[in-house]
CSV table of C-alpha atoms and ligand atoms in Angstrom, one decimal:
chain,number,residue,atom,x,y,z
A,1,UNK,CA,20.8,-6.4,-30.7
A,2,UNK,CA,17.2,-7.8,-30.7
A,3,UNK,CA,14.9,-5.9,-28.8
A,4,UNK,CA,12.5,-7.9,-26.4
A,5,UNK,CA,9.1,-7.1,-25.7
A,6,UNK,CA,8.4,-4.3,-23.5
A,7,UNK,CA,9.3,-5.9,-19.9
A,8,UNK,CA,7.6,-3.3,-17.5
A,9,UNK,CA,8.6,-3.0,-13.3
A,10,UNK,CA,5.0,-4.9,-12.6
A,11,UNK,CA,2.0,-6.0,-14.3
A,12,UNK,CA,-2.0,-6.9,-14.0
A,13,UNK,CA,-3.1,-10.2,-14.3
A,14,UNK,CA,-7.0,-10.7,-15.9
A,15,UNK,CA,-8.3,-14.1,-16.9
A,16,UNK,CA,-11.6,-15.4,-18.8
A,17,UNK,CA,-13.0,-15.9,-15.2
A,18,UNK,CA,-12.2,-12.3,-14.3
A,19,UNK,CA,-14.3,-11.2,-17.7
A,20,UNK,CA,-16.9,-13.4,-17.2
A,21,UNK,CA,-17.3,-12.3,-13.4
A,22,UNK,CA,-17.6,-8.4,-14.8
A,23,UNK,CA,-19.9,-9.2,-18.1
A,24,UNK,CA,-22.1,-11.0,-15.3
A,25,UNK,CA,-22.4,-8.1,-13.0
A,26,UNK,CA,-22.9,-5.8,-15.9
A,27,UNK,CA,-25.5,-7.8,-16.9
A,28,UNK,CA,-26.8,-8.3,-13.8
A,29,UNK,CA,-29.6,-5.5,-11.9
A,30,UNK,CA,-26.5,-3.7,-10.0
A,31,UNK,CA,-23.6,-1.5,-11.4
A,32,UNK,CA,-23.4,-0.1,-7.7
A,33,UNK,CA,-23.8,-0.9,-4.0
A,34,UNK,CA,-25.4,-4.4,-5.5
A,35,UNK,CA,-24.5,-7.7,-3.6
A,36,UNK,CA,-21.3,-7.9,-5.2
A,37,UNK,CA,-19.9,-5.5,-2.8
A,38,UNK,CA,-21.0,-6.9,0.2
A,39,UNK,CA,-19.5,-10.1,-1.0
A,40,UNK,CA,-16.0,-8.5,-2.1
A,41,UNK,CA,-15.9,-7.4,1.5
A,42,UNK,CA,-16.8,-10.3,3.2
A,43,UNK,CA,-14.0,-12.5,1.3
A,44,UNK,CA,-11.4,-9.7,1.7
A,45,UNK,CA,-12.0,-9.3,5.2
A,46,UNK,CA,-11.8,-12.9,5.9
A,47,UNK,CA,-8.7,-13.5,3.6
A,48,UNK,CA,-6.4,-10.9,5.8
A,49,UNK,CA,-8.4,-11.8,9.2
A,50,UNK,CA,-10.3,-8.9,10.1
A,51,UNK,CA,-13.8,-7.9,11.4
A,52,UNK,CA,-15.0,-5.5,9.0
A,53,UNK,CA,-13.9,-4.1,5.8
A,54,UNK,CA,-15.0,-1.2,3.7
A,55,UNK,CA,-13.9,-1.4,0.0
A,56,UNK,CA,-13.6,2.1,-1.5
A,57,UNK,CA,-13.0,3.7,-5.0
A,58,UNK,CA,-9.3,3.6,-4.3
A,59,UNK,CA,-6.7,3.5,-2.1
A,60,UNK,CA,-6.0,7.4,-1.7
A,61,UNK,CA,-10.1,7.5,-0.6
A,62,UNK,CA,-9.4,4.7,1.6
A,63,UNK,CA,-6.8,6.4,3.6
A,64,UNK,CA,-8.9,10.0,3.4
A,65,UNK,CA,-11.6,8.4,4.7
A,66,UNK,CA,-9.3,7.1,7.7
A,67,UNK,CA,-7.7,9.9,8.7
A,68,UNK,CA,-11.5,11.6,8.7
A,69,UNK,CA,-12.5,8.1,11.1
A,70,UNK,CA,-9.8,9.3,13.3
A,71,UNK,CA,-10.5,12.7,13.5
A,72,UNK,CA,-7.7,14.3,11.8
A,73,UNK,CA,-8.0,17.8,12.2
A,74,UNK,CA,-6.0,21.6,11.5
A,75,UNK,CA,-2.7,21.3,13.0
A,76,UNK,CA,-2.5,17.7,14.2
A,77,UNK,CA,0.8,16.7,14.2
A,78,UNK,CA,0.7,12.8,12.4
A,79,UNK,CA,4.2,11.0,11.6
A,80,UNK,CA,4.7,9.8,8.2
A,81,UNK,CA,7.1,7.6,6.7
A,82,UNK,CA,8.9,9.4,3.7
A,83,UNK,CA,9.4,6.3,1.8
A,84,UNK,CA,6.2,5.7,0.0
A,85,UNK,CA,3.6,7.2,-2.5
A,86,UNK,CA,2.2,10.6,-1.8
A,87,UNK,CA,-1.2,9.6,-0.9
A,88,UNK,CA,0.0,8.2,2.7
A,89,UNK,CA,0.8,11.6,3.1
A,90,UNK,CA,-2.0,13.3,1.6
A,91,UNK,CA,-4.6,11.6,3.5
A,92,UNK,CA,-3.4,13.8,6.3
A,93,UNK,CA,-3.4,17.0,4.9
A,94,UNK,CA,-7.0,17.0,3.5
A,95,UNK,CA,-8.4,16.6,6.5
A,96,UNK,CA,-5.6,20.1,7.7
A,97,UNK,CA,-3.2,17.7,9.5
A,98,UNK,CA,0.5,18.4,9.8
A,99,UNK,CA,3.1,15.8,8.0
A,100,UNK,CA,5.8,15.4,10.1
A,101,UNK,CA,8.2,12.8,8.4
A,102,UNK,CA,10.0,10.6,9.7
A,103,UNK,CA,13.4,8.4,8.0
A,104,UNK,CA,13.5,4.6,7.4
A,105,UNK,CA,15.7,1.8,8.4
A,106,UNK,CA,18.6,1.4,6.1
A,107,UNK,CA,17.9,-2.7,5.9
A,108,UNK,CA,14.4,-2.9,5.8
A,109,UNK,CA,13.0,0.5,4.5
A,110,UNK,CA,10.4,0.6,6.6
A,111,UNK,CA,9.4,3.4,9.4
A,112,UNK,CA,12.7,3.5,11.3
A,113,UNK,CA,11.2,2.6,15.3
A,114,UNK,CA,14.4,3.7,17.2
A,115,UNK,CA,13.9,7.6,15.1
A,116,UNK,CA,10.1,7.1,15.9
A,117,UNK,CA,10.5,6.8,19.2
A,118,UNK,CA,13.0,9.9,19.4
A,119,UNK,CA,10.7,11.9,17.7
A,120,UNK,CA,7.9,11.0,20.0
A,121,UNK,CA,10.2,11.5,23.0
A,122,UNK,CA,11.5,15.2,21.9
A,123,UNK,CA,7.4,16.4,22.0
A,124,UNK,CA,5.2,16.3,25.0
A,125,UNK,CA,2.4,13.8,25.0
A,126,UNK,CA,-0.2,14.9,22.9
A,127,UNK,CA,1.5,16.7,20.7
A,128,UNK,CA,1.4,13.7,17.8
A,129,UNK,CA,-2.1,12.5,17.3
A,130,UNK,CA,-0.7,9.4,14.6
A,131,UNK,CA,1.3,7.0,12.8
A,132,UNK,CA,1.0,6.0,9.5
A,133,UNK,CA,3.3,3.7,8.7
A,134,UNK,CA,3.9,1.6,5.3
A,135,UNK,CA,4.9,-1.9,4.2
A,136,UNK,CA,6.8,-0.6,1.7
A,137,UNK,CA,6.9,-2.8,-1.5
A,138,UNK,CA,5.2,-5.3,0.3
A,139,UNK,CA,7.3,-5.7,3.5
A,140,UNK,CA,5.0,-5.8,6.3
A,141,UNK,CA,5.8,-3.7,9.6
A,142,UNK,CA,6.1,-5.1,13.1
A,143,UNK,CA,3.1,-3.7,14.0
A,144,UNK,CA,2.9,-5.3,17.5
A,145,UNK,CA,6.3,-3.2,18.5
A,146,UNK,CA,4.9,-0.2,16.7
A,147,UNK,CA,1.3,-0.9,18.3
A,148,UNK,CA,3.4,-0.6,21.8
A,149,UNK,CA,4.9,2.5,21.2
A,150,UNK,CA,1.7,3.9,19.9
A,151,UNK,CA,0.2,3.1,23.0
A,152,UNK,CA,2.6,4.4,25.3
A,153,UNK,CA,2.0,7.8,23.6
A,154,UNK,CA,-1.5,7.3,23.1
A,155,UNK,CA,-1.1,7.8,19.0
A,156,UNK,CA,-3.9,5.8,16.7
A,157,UNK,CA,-2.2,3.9,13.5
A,158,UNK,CA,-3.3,3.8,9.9
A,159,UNK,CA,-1.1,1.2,8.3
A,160,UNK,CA,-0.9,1.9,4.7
A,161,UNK,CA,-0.7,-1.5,3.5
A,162,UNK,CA,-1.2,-1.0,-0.4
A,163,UNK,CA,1.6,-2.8,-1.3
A,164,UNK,CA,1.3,-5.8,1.1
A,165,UNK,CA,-2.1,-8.1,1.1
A,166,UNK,CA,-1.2,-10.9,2.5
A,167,UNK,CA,2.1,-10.1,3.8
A,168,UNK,CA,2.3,-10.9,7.6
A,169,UNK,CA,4.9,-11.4,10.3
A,170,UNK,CA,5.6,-13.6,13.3
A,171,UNK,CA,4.8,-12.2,16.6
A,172,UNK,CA,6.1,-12.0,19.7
A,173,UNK,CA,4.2,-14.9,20.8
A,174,UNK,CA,4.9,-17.3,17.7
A,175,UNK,CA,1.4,-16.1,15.7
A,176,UNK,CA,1.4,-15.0,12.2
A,177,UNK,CA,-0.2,-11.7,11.9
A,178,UNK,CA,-1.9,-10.6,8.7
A,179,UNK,CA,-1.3,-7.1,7.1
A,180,UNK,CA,-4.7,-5.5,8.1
A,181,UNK,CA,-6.0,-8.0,10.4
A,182,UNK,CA,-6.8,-5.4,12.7
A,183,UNK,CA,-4.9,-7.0,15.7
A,184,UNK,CA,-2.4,-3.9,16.3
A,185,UNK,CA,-3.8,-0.5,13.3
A,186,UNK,CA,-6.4,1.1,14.0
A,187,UNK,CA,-7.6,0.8,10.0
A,188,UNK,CA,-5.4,-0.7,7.3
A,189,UNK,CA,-5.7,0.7,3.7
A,190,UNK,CA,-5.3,-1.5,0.7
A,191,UNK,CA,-4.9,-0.2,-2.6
A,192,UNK,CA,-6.1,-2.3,-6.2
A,193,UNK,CA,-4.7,-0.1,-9.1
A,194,UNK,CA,-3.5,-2.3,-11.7
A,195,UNK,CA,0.0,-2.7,-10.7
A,196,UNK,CA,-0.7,-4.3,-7.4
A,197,UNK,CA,-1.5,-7.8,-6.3
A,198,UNK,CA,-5.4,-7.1,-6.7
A,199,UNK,CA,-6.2,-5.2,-9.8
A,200,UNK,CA,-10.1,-3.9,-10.1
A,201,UNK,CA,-8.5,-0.7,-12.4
A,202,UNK,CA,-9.1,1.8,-9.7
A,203,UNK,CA,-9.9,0.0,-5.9
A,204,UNK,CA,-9.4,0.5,-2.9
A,205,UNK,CA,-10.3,-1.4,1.0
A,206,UNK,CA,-9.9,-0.3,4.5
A,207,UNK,CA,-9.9,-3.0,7.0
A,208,UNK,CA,-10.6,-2.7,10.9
A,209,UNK,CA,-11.4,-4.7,14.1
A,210,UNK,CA,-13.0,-1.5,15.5
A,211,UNK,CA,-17.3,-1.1,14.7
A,212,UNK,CA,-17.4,2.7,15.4
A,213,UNK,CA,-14.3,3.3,12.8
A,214,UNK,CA,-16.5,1.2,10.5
A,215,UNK,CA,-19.8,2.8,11.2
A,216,UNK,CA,-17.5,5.9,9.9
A,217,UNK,CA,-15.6,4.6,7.1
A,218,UNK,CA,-19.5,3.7,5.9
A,219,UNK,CA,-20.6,6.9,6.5
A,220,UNK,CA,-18.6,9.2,4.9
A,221,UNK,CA,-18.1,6.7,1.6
A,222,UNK,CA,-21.2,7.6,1.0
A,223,UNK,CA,-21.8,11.3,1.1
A,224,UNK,CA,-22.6,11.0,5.2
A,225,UNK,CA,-25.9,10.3,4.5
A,226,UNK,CA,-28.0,7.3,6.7
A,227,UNK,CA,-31.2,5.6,7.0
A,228,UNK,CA,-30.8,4.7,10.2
A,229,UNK,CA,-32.8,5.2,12.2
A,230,UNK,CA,-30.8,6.0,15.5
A,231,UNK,CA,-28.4,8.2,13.8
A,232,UNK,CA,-31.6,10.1,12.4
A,233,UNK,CA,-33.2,13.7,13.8
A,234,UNK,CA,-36.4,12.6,12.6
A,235,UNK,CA,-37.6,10.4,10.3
A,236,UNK,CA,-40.8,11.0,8.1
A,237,UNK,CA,-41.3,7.7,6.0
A,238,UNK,CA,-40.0,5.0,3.6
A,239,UNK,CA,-38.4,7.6,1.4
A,240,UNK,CA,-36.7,9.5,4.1
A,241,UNK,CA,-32.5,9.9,4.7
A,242,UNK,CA,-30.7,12.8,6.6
A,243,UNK,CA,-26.8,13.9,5.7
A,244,UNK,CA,-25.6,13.8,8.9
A,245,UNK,CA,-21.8,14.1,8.0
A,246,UNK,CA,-20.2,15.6,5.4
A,247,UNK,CA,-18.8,12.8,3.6
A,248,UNK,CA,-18.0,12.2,-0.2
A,249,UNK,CA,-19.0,10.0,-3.1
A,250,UNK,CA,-16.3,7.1,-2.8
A,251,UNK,CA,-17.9,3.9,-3.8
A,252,UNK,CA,-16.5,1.4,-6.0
A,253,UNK,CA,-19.2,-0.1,-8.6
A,254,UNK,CA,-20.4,-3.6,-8.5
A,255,UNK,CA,-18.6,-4.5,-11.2
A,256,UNK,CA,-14.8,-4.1,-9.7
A,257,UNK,CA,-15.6,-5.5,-6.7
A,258,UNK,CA,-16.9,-8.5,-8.6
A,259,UNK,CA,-13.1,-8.3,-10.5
A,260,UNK,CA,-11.7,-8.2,-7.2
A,261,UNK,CA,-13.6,-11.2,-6.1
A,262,UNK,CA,-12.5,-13.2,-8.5
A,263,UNK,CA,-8.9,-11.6,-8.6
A,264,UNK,CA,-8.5,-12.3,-5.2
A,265,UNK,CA,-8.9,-16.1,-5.6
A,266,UNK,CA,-5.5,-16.2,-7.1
A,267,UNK,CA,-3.9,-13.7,-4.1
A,268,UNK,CA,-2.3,-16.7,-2.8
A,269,UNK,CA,-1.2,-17.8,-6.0
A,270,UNK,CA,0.0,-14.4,-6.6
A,271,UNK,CA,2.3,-14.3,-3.7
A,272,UNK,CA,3.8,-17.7,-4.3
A,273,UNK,CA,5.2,-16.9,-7.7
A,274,UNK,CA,6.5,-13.5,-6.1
A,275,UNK,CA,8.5,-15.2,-3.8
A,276,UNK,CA,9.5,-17.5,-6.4
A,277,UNK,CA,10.8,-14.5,-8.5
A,278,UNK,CA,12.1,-12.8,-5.8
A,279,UNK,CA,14.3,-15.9,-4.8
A,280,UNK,CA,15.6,-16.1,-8.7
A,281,UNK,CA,17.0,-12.5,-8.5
A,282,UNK,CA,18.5,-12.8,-5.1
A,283,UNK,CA,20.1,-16.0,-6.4
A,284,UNK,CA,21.1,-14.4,-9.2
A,285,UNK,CA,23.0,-11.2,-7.7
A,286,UNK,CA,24.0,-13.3,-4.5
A,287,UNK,CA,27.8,-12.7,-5.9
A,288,UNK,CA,27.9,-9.4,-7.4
A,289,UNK,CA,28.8,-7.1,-4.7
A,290,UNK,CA,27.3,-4.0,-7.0
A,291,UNK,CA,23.9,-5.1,-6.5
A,292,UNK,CA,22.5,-4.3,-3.0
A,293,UNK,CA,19.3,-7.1,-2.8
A,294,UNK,CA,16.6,-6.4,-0.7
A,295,UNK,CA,16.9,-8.0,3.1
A,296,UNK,CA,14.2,-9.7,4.6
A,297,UNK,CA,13.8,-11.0,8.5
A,298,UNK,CA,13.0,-14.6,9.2
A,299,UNK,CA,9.9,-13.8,10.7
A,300,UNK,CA,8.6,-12.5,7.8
A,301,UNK,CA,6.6,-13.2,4.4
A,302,UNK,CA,7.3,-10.4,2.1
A,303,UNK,CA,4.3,-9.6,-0.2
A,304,UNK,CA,6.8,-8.3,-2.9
A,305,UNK,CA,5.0,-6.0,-4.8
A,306,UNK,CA,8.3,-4.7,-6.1
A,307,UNK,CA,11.5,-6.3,-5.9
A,308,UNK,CA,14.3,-3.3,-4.8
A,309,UNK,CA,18.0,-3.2,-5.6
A,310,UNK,CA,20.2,-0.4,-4.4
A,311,UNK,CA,23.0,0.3,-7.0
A,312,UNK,CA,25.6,3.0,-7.3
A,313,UNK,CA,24.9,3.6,-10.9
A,314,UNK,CA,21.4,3.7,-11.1
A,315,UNK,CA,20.8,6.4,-13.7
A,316,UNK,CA,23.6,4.8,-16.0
A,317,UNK,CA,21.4,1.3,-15.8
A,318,UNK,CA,18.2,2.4,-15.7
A,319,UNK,CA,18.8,4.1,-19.2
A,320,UNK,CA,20.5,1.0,-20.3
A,321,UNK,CA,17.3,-1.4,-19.6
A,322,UNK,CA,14.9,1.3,-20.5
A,323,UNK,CA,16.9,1.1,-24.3
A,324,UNK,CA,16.6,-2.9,-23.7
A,325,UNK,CA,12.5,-2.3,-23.3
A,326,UNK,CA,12.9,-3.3,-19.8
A,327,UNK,CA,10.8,-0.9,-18.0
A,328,UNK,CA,12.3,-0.4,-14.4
A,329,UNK,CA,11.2,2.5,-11.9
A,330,UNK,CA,12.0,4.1,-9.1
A,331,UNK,CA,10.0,3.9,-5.9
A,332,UNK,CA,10.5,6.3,-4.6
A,333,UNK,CA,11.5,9.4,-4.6
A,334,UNK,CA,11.1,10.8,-1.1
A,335,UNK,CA,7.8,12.5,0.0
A,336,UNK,CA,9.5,15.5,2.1
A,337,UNK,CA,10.9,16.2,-0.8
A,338,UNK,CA,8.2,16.8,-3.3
A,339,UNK,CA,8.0,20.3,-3.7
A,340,UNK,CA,4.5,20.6,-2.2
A,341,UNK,CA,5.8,19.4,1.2
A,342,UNK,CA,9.1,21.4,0.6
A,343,UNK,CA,7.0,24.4,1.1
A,344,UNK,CA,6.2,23.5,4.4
A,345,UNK,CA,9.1,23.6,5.6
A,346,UNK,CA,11.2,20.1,4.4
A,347,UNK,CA,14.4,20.1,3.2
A,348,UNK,CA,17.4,17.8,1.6
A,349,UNK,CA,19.2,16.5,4.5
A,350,UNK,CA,16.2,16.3,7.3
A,351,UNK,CA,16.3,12.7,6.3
A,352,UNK,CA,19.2,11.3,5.6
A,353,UNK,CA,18.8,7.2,5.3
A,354,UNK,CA,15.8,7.7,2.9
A,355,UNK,CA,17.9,10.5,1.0
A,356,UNK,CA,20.6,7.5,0.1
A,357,UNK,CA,18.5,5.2,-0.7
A,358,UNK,CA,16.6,6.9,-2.7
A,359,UNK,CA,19.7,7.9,-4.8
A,360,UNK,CA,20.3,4.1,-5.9
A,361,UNK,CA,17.1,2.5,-5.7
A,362,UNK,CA,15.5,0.5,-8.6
A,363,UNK,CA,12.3,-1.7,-8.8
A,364,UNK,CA,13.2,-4.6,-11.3
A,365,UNK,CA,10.4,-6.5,-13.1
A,366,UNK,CA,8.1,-8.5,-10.4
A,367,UNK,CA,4.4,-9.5,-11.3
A,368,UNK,CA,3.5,-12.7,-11.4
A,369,UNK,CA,2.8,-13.7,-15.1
A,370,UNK,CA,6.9,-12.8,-15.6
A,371,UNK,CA,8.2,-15.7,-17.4
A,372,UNK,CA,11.3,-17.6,-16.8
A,373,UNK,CA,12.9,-16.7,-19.7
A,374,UNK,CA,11.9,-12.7,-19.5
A,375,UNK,CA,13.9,-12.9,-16.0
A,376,UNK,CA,16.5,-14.7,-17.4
A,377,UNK,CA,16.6,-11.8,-19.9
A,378,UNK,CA,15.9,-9.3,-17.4
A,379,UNK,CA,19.3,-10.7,-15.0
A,380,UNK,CA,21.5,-11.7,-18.3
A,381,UNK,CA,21.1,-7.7,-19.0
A,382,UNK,CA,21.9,-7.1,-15.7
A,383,UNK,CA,24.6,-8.8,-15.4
A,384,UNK,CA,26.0,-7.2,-18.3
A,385,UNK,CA,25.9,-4.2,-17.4
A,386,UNK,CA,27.2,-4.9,-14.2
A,387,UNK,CA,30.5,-6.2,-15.8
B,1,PLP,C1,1.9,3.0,-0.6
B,1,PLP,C2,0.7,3.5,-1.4
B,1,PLP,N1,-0.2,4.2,-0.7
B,1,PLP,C3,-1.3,4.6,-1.3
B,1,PLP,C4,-1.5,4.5,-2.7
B,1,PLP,C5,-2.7,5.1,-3.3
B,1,PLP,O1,-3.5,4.1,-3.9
B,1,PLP,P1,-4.4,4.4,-5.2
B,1,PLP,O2,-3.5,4.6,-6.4
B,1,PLP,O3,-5.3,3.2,-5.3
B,1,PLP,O4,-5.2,5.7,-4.9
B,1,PLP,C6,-0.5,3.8,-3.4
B,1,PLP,C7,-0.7,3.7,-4.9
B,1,PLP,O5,0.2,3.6,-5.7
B,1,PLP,C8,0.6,3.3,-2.8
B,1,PLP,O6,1.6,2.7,-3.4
């Protein structure tokens, strides 16, 4: 059999124009907190329709730095979905929060709302501080239903959105509603590690409609230190700052925002051939019962930073592409399982939707420079192996 090239689960994108933006920044007077930040901001924010953004060394910092915004403290109880990548969780428990996870919804994946909401009715008000739901592989959340529920019980929401710029939904009023816009979360958290839509190596944005969060998320990126004057004790000259916060060193340089500048011209472009690939495999495994393809609501557009199957012998064909060089992967396995959060008190069986799923799961090859002919390759294998 002829091996292909290495096919891997999803891929950067970097063209001359993303070079030449970096080699100009490098050769330029900033490496860090130059103009090119500012400007990486500014476009982000106004691509996904917020007020303010705050880009960040990467997406784990983006989310630490939101739960500090919010005040996470020892013991607050925040509800996590358990289908997603550590760091979601994380976020609380540096800042000496409590994970309490909740299960998904068997179609979509996402934070199940009906279990939400009987979690948040077996507890007294109060006793959950927060949500932080995800758009997993790209599927953005009904954040105005979850916004109302968060209300009613008085809970802020990060949305952890690192799969899903530009992913949005229809509300209840017939208006499209960007992933981080800021209409319904409190902050939204974007990630730009290589393998997602926005590559700057290591990246990472929060995005918010809310100036005191922002005032925050400034803050503490930066050590907690001001010059400002009316956040100041005193003030004896030019030279003069004050660490008013303990915050932490999590800028990104000059340079990756000035990648993520010009990577985030082609987000659009990006998303189009996504949906493009997405719509071939669905075509493709429209007939074979064996393949479970991922379901998506009308009023939504699906970022698609993976592309899920469900299949009963996952092991048996994820060793068969991995011997094909087509690198699949498994998003994910669940959090309240890891044996970190097992230790506090999580065990096989709290949850049992994600539990399934996770058990057949598969993320199939989805990036946007995927030829035609590596997905015909890609569905030919899998077709064969289905027969
Ligand atoms: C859902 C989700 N949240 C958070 C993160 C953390 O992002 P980063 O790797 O940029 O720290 C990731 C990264 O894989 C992710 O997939």
């Amino acid at each position: 059999m002829t091996p292909h090239k290495p096919i891997s689960y999803g891929h950067q994108n970097i063209t001359d124009e993303d070079i030449q933006a970096v080699v100009e920044t490098l050769r330029s007077d900033y490496l860090t907190q130059g103009p090119k930040l500012a400007e990486f901001e500014q476009d982000f924010a106004q691509k996904v329709g917020a007020k303010y953004a705050v880009a960040v060394c990467n997406g784990t910092a983006a989310l630490h730095l939101s739960a500090m915004a919010l005040n996470v403290h020892d013991g607050d109880n925040v509800i996590v979905t358990s289908l997603t990548f550590a760091a979601s969780a994380n976020c609380i428990r540096y800042c000496g929060g409590n994970v309490c996870f909740c299960d998904i919804d068997k179609e979509n994946y996402l934070i199940d709302l009906n279990k939400l909401e009987a979690m948040l009715t077996t507890h007294p008000q109060g006793y959950y501080k927060g949500i932080v739901p995800v758009d997993f592989a790209g599927y953005p959340i009904h954040a105005e239903k979850l916004k109302a529920l968060a209300d009613q019980y008085h809970l802020w929401v990060i949305e952890d959105a690192c799969h899903a710029p530009g992913a949005y939904f229809i509300d209840s009023k017939g208006n499209k509603q960007l992933a981080g816009n800021g209409t319904f979360a409190d902050l939204t958290c974007f990630s730009f590690h290589p393998v997602k839509h926005i590559a700057t190596g290591e990246g990472g944005m929060v995005t918010t409609n809310n100036k005191e969060l922002y005032d925050k998320l400034c803050l503490y990126r930066t050590h907690g230190i001001t010059r400002n004057p009316e956040l100041m004790h005193e003030n004896h000259g030019g030279w003069y700052y004050e660490m008013v916060e303990l915050g932490f060193n999590y800028r990104m340089t000059d340079f990756q925002a000035a990648l993520g500048i010009s990577q985030l011209k082609r987000l659009d472009w990006s998303l189009q051939r996504r949906q493009e690939i997405a719509g071939k495999y669905n075509d493709a495994f429209k007939d074979i019962p064996q393949i479970k393809t991922p379901e998506v609501a009308k009023e939504v557009y699906h970022a698609y930073h993976l592309y899920v199957i469900q299949i009963e012998k996952r092991k048996e064909l994820f060793d068969y592409l991995r011997n094909l060089n087509i690198f699949v992967q498994v998003h994910y396995e669940p959090v309240h399982l890891m044996p970190y959060y097992k230790n506090w008190g999580n065990k096989a069986g709290d949850l049992p939707i994600v539990e399934e799923y996770s058990q057949h799961c598969l993320s199939l090859p989805m990036y946007p420079t995927l030829t035609d002919e590596e997905q015909d390759w890609v569905i030919e294998k899998m077709k064969e192996f289905v027969k």
